[in-house]
Amino acid sequence: MDGALTTEHQEDGSLRRRKTEDEGEDQIESKLSKTETTGLESCLDEPVELRSVHEVIKYGASSLPAKHYDPDTTEPISSGLQSLEELLSWKRSEANPFNVATVPLANREPSLASTPHRTLVSHDMMGGYLDDRFLQGAESDAPYVFYHWQYIDVFNYFSHNTVTIPPSVWTNAAHRHGVIVLGTFITEWTDGGKMCEVFLKEEESYRAVADRLVQIAHCYGFDGWLINIENPLGETAVKNTPLFLRYLTDQMHERVPGSMVLWYDSVLENGQLKWQNELNPSNRVFFSACDGIFTNYNWTEQNLEGMKAYSAAQGRLADIFVGVDVFARGEVVGGKLETNKALEMIRKHDFSTAIFAPGWVYESIPDKNDFRKEQDKFWSLLSDFLYVHRPSSPLPFVSSFCQGAGTSLYWRGQREVDRSWFNLDAQELQPLYYRETLEGEGWLRTQGCPEDAWSGGSSLLVEGVLPSMLSKVCARIFSLQVPLSSRVFVSLIYKPSPGVTVSLELKTADATLCTHRGVQDIPTSSIEPVALTEDHQLMRQFSQSCGQWNPDGWTVRCSQLELQGCALRDVCVSVQRDGGDKDTPFKCRVGEIMILDAESLSVPPLPVQSVCLYDVVWLRGANKLNLNATLRWRYPAQLVRHFLVYWRRLRGPDPGSHLASCP
């Protein structure tokens, strides 16, 4: 991993920071080449006591590409391409290194290929490229955050740029949950028609566009394209459109395994712009040339019935994504808080679905502080018609439940930064969010909570009422398919309310059964790990590897399990009444769950290597001098969750060391 952090030092001792993406080798070489010729790079491989950087302060216009950096702060930003000319002139050597996704697509079960009813979310959040364009995060009081990844298969970042390149923060968050990401290629109105006549006039021109789209997706690390042509096409252009789609699809599959190209239901085979709200003979030629179709939203059940019987759909029902506009514009089924009605009808006829603009939840509420509650409500209404996917990556399994935003930033239970922030790169593997009714007057709910956290910006709040007829309740918070080693170390960090005892309950299955594709109802066994004593060898190794901390009310419970041929299927939080038989209200704030191969605790950490400083820019501020620069370093990606960057003031007010977290 080559990590980087763009920093801005100020005379008042504060540090503004934005996390970058790990750069691919070719991007690094390109940037190294640039800095070597300009003399703006300094590397710190000397002994610790000799590590220093000396810079002569020079003011002037920033030499950084304006389209990749905010002009006021020089913070890295993402953006789309505005024209055909900009697309065709795109060069990998001039790509934005900060927008390269670094999280590989995680495995999950069922896989995308074996999911019979797929779910796509098309973002379209107020035009896109808002706070999420800042690739190292932004200060935002109440941002839009998506965290119900376990329900969806495909995420499409949509905007009205000609070429919409997903910000890497979205790609990283989606990939962490096994969700593929699509960019958008769109042409519209009169100018869009002129563009299509140019690039679809012949094989050479449409292949040139397709080649650039493939190169962009491969460079930035996302997984395909939604092709959205919303203007009439002339005779030659419409004739070449299926050939363009087939070439693009084939090239994407070759360059990015598991990629997808979808066609939006808009143009007919005769070139007329006329939305069909279904797959039919008028648009079949486009569907046949790519991986699927995203239908328009004004369908009826009669459209669904006709599609199911249509010969071209046979064997490809999962490739038909029936569009649902959450804003409920036009004559639609469902929408808004009745979107579940549309999904129920779509699933009844065995189709996939494309949920367009679920940001309606955010946009429709006057108080943005209610967003989490309203978003959980929206997705709970849809949950009966969505698959819960199981992450199936190997150990370690770790989550502190950070949603990628918060009112403060926490580290080991302590508030490190007391201001609102938003950075989807910091989003960790998300749990199941739901409400469940229990016997009698009992109930159970899980939700994200930014009021307190162990690490990041939020924790998981498990709360409810334990009814008198039950002595304990078990909240399932992760559904997994993770092979376990023979000796496993388990850590639970939590804050319980009085009157209850909290522990973990793990459900395991025979690992050989979990390897059979499509098998969901696998017999499981429940294990309740027993806490280790403070003087246990694993506890000492854990403390040495994690360092000392002041839990400040947090309970740290560690356990060891010895297993043979097991796979982890569910992680549950068990809440048990301490005594009595009355209805018992409870709350438990879960800060972190960690499941490791116990042998990994004895492996000493590797040192960070090749720390370099480059792209130095000096800016004048009000009574201050701002140094903006980029740090780069190397470290194996699979061994780290985030980095801590320490910096020190030598003179002036507030001298001493300061901490910056880089997720």
Tab-separated table of N, CA and C in Angstrom, residues 418-506:
chain	number	residue	atom	x	y	z
A	418	ASP	N	-13.197	17.361	17.965
A	418	ASP	CA	-14.548	17.741	18.377
A	418	ASP	C	-15.188	18.627	17.312
A	419	ARG	N	-15.449	18.045	16.146
A	419	ARG	CA	-16.180	18.750	15.091
A	419	ARG	C	-16.770	17.715	14.143
A	420	SER	N	-17.788	18.133	13.418
A	420	SER	CA	-18.464	17.215	12.497
A	420	SER	C	-17.560	16.916	11.302
A	421	TRP	N	-17.658	15.697	10.803
A	421	TRP	CA	-16.820	15.290	9.684
A	421	TRP	C	-17.560	14.255	8.844
A	422	PHE	N	-17.089	14.099	7.604
A	422	PHE	CA	-17.702	13.163	6.666
A	422	PHE	C	-16.608	12.604	5.770
A	423	ASN	N	-16.439	11.283	5.790
A	423	ASN	CA	-15.436	10.627	4.961
A	423	ASN	C	-15.824	9.161	4.809
A	424	LEU	N	-16.425	8.807	3.670
A	424	LEU	CA	-16.882	7.434	3.465
A	424	LEU	C	-15.737	6.432	3.451
A	425	ASP	N	-14.511	6.896	3.232
A	425	ASP	CA	-13.376	5.989	3.310
A	425	ASP	C	-13.214	5.408	4.708
A	426	ALA	N	-13.710	6.115	5.706
A	426	ALA	CA	-13.596	5.646	7.090
A	426	ALA	C	-14.722	4.680	7.464
A	427	GLN	N	-15.666	4.466	6.550
A	427	GLN	CA	-16.782	3.578	6.860
A	427	GLN	C	-16.293	2.142	6.987
A	428	GLU	N	-16.604	1.504	8.105
A	428	GLU	CA	-16.215	0.118	8.331
A	428	GLU	C	-17.369	-0.810	7.948
A	429	LEU	N	-17.093	-2.101	7.973
A	429	LEU	CA	-18.115	-3.078	7.619
A	429	LEU	C	-19.359	-2.844	8.462
A	430	GLN	N	-20.492	-2.684	7.784
A	430	GLN	CA	-21.720	-2.289	8.468
A	430	GLN	C	-22.529	-3.495	8.938
A	431	PRO	N	-23.177	-3.350	10.110
A	431	PRO	CA	-24.007	-4.421	10.656
A	431	PRO	C	-25.407	-4.382	10.059
A	432	LEU	N	-26.263	-5.255	10.561
A	432	LEU	CA	-27.675	-5.244	10.194
A	432	LEU	C	-28.398	-4.236	11.075
A	433	TYR	N	-29.141	-3.338	10.450
A	433	TYR	CA	-29.940	-2.361	11.196
A	433	TYR	C	-31.404	-2.749	11.070
A	434	TYR	N	-32.072	-2.975	12.194
A	434	TYR	CA	-33.456	-3.430	12.125
A	434	TYR	C	-34.141	-3.246	13.481
A	435	ARG	N	-35.453	-3.423	13.478
A	435	ARG	CA	-36.259	-3.465	14.698
A	435	ARG	C	-37.053	-4.756	14.680
A	436	GLU	N	-37.104	-5.434	15.839
A	436	GLU	CA	-37.775	-6.729	15.949
A	436	GLU	C	-38.725	-6.708	17.145
A	437	THR	N	-39.918	-7.230	16.946
A	437	THR	CA	-40.890	-7.345	18.030
A	437	THR	C	-40.693	-8.677	18.744
A	438	LEU	N	-40.628	-8.635	20.078
A	438	LEU	CA	-40.454	-9.837	20.886
A	438	LEU	C	-41.776	-10.207	21.558
A	439	GLU	N	-41.745	-11.231	22.355
A	439	GLU	CA	-42.953	-11.656	23.062
A	439	GLU	C	-43.427	-10.561	24.018
A	440	GLY	N	-44.724	-10.591	24.317
A	440	GLY	CA	-45.293	-9.612	25.240
A	440	GLY	C	-45.078	-8.203	24.759
A	441	GLU	N	-44.522	-7.379	25.636
A	441	GLU	CA	-44.239	-5.985	25.296
A	441	GLU	C	-42.784	-5.782	24.889
A	442	GLY	N	-42.087	-6.870	24.613
A	442	GLY	CA	-40.666	-6.769	24.316
A	442	GLY	C	-40.372	-6.313	22.898
A	443	TRP	N	-39.227	-5.713	22.717
A	443	TRP	CA	-38.768	-5.309	21.391
A	443	TRP	C	-37.256	-5.159	21.401
A	444	LEU	N	-36.682	-5.106	20.206
A	444	LEU	CA	-35.238	-5.040	20.038
A	444	LEU	C	-34.938	-4.184	18.817
A	445	ARG	N	-33.914	-3.322	18.917
A	445	ARG	CA	-33.547	-2.470	17.787
A	445	ARG	C	-32.034	-2.286	17.756
A	446	THR	N	-31.486	-2.230	16.537
A	446	THR	CA	-30.078	-1.874	16.354
A	446	THR	C	-30.020	-0.624	15.489
A	447	GLN	N	-29.164	0.300	15.856
A	447	GLN	CA	-29.024	1.527	15.069
A	447	GLN	C	-27.654	2.145	15.295
A	448	GLY	N	-27.192	2.897	14.297
A	448	GLY	CA	-25.945	3.624	14.440
A	448	GLY	C	-26.133	4.822	15.346
A	449	CYS	N	-25.102	5.130	16.122
A	449	CYS	CA	-25.232	6.213	17.093
A	449	CYS	C	-23.954	7.047	17.127
A	450	PRO	N	-24.028	8.329	16.751
A	450	PRO	CA	-22.839	9.177	16.717
A	450	PRO	C	-22.529	9.857	18.056
A	451	GLU	N	-23.360	9.652	19.084
A	451	GLU	CA	-23.138	10.345	20.351
A	451	GLU	C	-21.888	9.861	21.083
A	452	ASP	N	-21.468	8.627	20.779
A	452	ASP	CA	-20.287	8.071	21.428
A	452	ASP	C	-19.748	6.982	20.512
A	453	ALA	N	-18.451	6.749	20.568
A	453	ALA	CA	-17.854	5.725	19.709
A	453	ALA	C	-16.551	5.259	20.320
A	454	TRP	N	-16.130	4.080	19.927
A	454	TRP	CA	-14.813	3.578	20.313
A	454	TRP	C	-13.765	4.046	19.303
A	455	SER	N	-14.089	3.929	18.037
A	455	SER	CA	-13.172	4.354	16.986
A	455	SER	C	-13.978	4.888	15.819
A	456	GLY	N	-13.603	6.054	15.318
A	456	GLY	CA	-14.333	6.649	14.201
A	456	GLY	C	-15.396	7.618	14.667
A	457	GLY	N	-16.580	7.528	14.035
A	457	GLY	CA	-17.607	8.527	14.315
A	457	GLY	C	-18.894	7.999	14.894
A	458	SER	N	-19.040	6.673	15.012
A	458	SER	CA	-20.295	6.139	15.542
A	458	SER	C	-20.070	4.753	16.108
A	459	SER	N	-20.990	4.348	16.961
A	459	SER	CA	-21.002	3.009	17.529
A	459	SER	C	-22.322	2.353	17.147
A	460	LEU	N	-22.512	1.107	17.571
A	460	LEU	CA	-23.772	0.404	17.343
A	460	LEU	C	-24.553	0.377	18.649
A	461	LEU	N	-25.762	0.915	18.614
A	461	LEU	CA	-26.618	0.908	19.790
A	461	LEU	C	-27.614	-0.238	19.671
A	462	VAL	N	-27.521	-1.189	20.615
A	462	VAL	CA	-28.484	-2.286	20.723
A	462	VAL	C	-29.366	-1.973	21.921
A	463	GLU	N	-30.657	-1.775	21.679
A	463	GLU	CA	-31.554	-1.379	22.763
A	463	GLU	C	-32.901	-2.061	22.618
A	464	GLY	N	-33.661	-2.030	23.686
A	464	GLY	CA	-34.985	-2.635	23.640
A	464	GLY	C	-35.538	-2.889	25.012
A	465	VAL	N	-36.515	-3.776	25.076
A	465	VAL	CA	-37.130	-4.216	26.330
A	465	VAL	C	-37.099	-5.738	26.342
A	466	LEU	N	-36.429	-6.291	27.353
A	466	LEU	CA	-36.392	-7.738	27.538
A	466	LEU	C	-37.659	-8.131	28.292
A	467	PRO	N	-38.584	-8.858	27.642
A	467	PRO	CA	-39.873	-9.142	28.286
A	467	PRO	C	-39.731	-10.132	29.440
A	468	SER	N	-40.690	-10.113	30.320
A	468	SER	CA	-40.626	-10.923	31.540
A	468	SER	C	-40.508	-12.412	31.252
A	469	MET	N	-41.074	-12.884	30.141
A	469	MET	CA	-41.045	-14.330	29.857
A	469	MET	C	-39.740	-14.806	29.237
A	470	LEU	N	-38.805	-13.876	28.945
A	470	LEU	CA	-37.509	-14.250	28.395
A	470	LEU	C	-36.403	-13.840	29.356
A	471	SER	N	-35.418	-14.706	29.514
A	471	SER	CA	-34.279	-14.368	30.372
A	471	SER	C	-33.177	-13.671	29.588
A	472	LYS	N	-33.148	-13.888	28.246
A	472	LYS	CA	-32.154	-13.215	27.429
A	472	LYS	C	-32.672	-13.070	26.011
A	473	VAL	N	-32.030	-12.182	25.271
A	473	VAL	CA	-32.357	-11.969	23.870
A	473	VAL	C	-31.043	-11.860	23.111
A	474	CYS	N	-31.048	-12.314	21.871
A	474	CYS	CA	-29.827	-12.296	21.071
A	474	CYS	C	-30.072	-11.479	19.812
A	475	ALA	N	-29.333	-10.403	19.646
A	475	ALA	CA	-29.466	-9.532	18.484
A	475	ALA	C	-28.438	-9.940	17.436
A	476	ARG	N	-28.903	-10.385	16.268
A	476	ARG	CA	-27.989	-10.734	15.178
A	476	ARG	C	-27.519	-9.443	14.522
A	477	ILE	N	-26.221	-9.196	14.550
A	477	ILE	CA	-25.716	-7.935	14.010
A	477	ILE	C	-24.871	-8.126	12.757
A	478	PHE	N	-24.336	-9.332	12.535
A	478	PHE	CA	-23.640	-9.627	11.286
A	478	PHE	C	-24.053	-11.004	10.792
A	479	SER	N	-24.282	-11.101	9.509
A	479	SER	CA	-24.519	-12.375	8.844
A	479	SER	C	-23.352	-12.598	7.896
A	480	LEU	N	-22.588	-13.662	8.119
A	480	LEU	CA	-21.289	-13.820	7.474
A	480	LEU	C	-21.117	-15.214	6.881
A	481	GLN	N	-20.024	-15.380	6.182
A	481	GLN	CA	-19.561	-16.691	5.751
A	481	GLN	C	-18.041	-16.634	5.746
A	482	VAL	N	-17.455	-16.702	6.947
A	482	VAL	CA	-16.026	-16.475	7.145
A	482	VAL	C	-15.376	-17.750	7.668
A	483	PRO	N	-14.442	-18.340	6.923
A	483	PRO	CA	-13.733	-19.516	7.437
A	483	PRO	C	-12.881	-19.151	8.649
A	484	LEU	N	-12.898	-20.020	9.662
A	484	LEU	CA	-12.191	-19.753	10.909
A	484	LEU	C	-10.957	-20.633	11.030
A	485	SER	N	-9.912	-20.087	11.636
A	485	SER	CA	-8.709	-20.862	11.916
A	485	SER	C	-8.952	-21.764	13.127
A	486	SER	N	-7.995	-22.614	13.425
A	486	SER	CA	-8.173	-23.564	14.530
A	486	SER	C	-8.123	-22.884	15.890
A	487	ARG	N	-7.451	-21.736	15.982
A	487	ARG	CA	-7.405	-20.983	17.237
A	487	ARG	C	-7.761	-19.534	16.931
A	488	VAL	N	-8.853	-19.085	17.523
A	488	VAL	CA	-9.422	-17.780	17.190
A	488	VAL	C	-9.424	-16.887	18.424
A	489	PHE	N	-9.057	-15.617	18.229
A	489	PHE	CA	-9.111	-14.613	19.285
A	489	PHE	C	-10.285	-13.683	19.002
A	490	VAL	N	-11.122	-13.456	20.024
A	490	VAL	CA	-12.331	-12.649	19.882
A	490	VAL	C	-12.284	-11.502	20.882
A	491	SER	N	-12.544	-10.291	20.401
A	491	SER	CA	-12.580	-9.121	21.275
A	491	SER	C	-13.909	-8.393	21.104
A	492	LEU	N	-14.550	-8.075	22.222
A	492	LEU	CA	-15.799	-7.297	22.251
A	492	LEU	C	-15.592	-6.094	23.153
A	493	ILE	N	-15.846	-4.895	22.630
A	493	ILE	CA	-15.734	-3.664	23.405
A	493	ILE	C	-17.114	-3.026	23.455
A	494	TYR	N	-17.618	-2.756	24.669
A	494	TYR	CA	-19.013	-2.345	24.791
A	494	TYR	C	-19.244	-1.560	26.080
A	495	LYS	N	-20.413	-0.902	26.145
A	495	LYS	CA	-20.894	-0.197	27.331
A	495	LYS	C	-22.327	-0.659	27.606
A	496	PRO	N	-22.555	-1.471	28.646
A	496	PRO	CA	-23.918	-1.952	28.922
A	496	PRO	C	-24.647	-1.044	29.907
A	497	SER	N	-25.964	-1.096	29.884
A	497	SER	CA	-26.758	-0.430	30.898
A	497	SER	C	-26.850	-1.336	32.122
A	498	PRO	N	-27.202	-0.794	33.310
A	498	PRO	CA	-27.310	-1.620	34.517
A	498	PRO	C	-28.415	-2.668	34.386
A	499	GLY	N	-28.244	-3.766	35.108
A	499	GLY	CA	-29.294	-4.779	35.193
A	499	GLY	C	-29.208	-5.878	34.160
A	500	VAL	N	-28.232	-5.801	33.237
A	500	VAL	CA	-28.098	-6.835	32.216
A	500	VAL	C	-26.625	-7.205	32.059
A	501	THR	N	-26.399	-8.415	31.577
A	501	THR	CA	-25.064	-8.896	31.238
A	501	THR	C	-24.990	-9.086	29.728
A	502	VAL	N	-23.926	-8.570	29.132
A	502	VAL	CA	-23.778	-8.597	27.679
A	502	VAL	C	-22.616	-9.512	27.301
A	503	SER	N	-22.798	-10.294	26.267
A	503	SER	CA	-21.730	-11.150	25.750
A	503	SER	C	-21.955	-11.371	24.263
A	504	LEU	N	-20.980	-11.985	23.617
A	504	LEU	CA	-21.116	-12.354	22.216
A	504	LEU	C	-21.625	-13.786	22.106
A	505	GLU	N	-22.412	-14.038	21.082
A	505	GLU	CA	-22.800	-15.391	20.718
A	505	GLU	C	-22.482	-15.561	19.239
A	506	LEU	N	-21.632	-16.541	18.936
A	506	LEU	CA	-21.221	-16.799	17.571
A	506	LEU	C	-21.891	-18.068	17.073
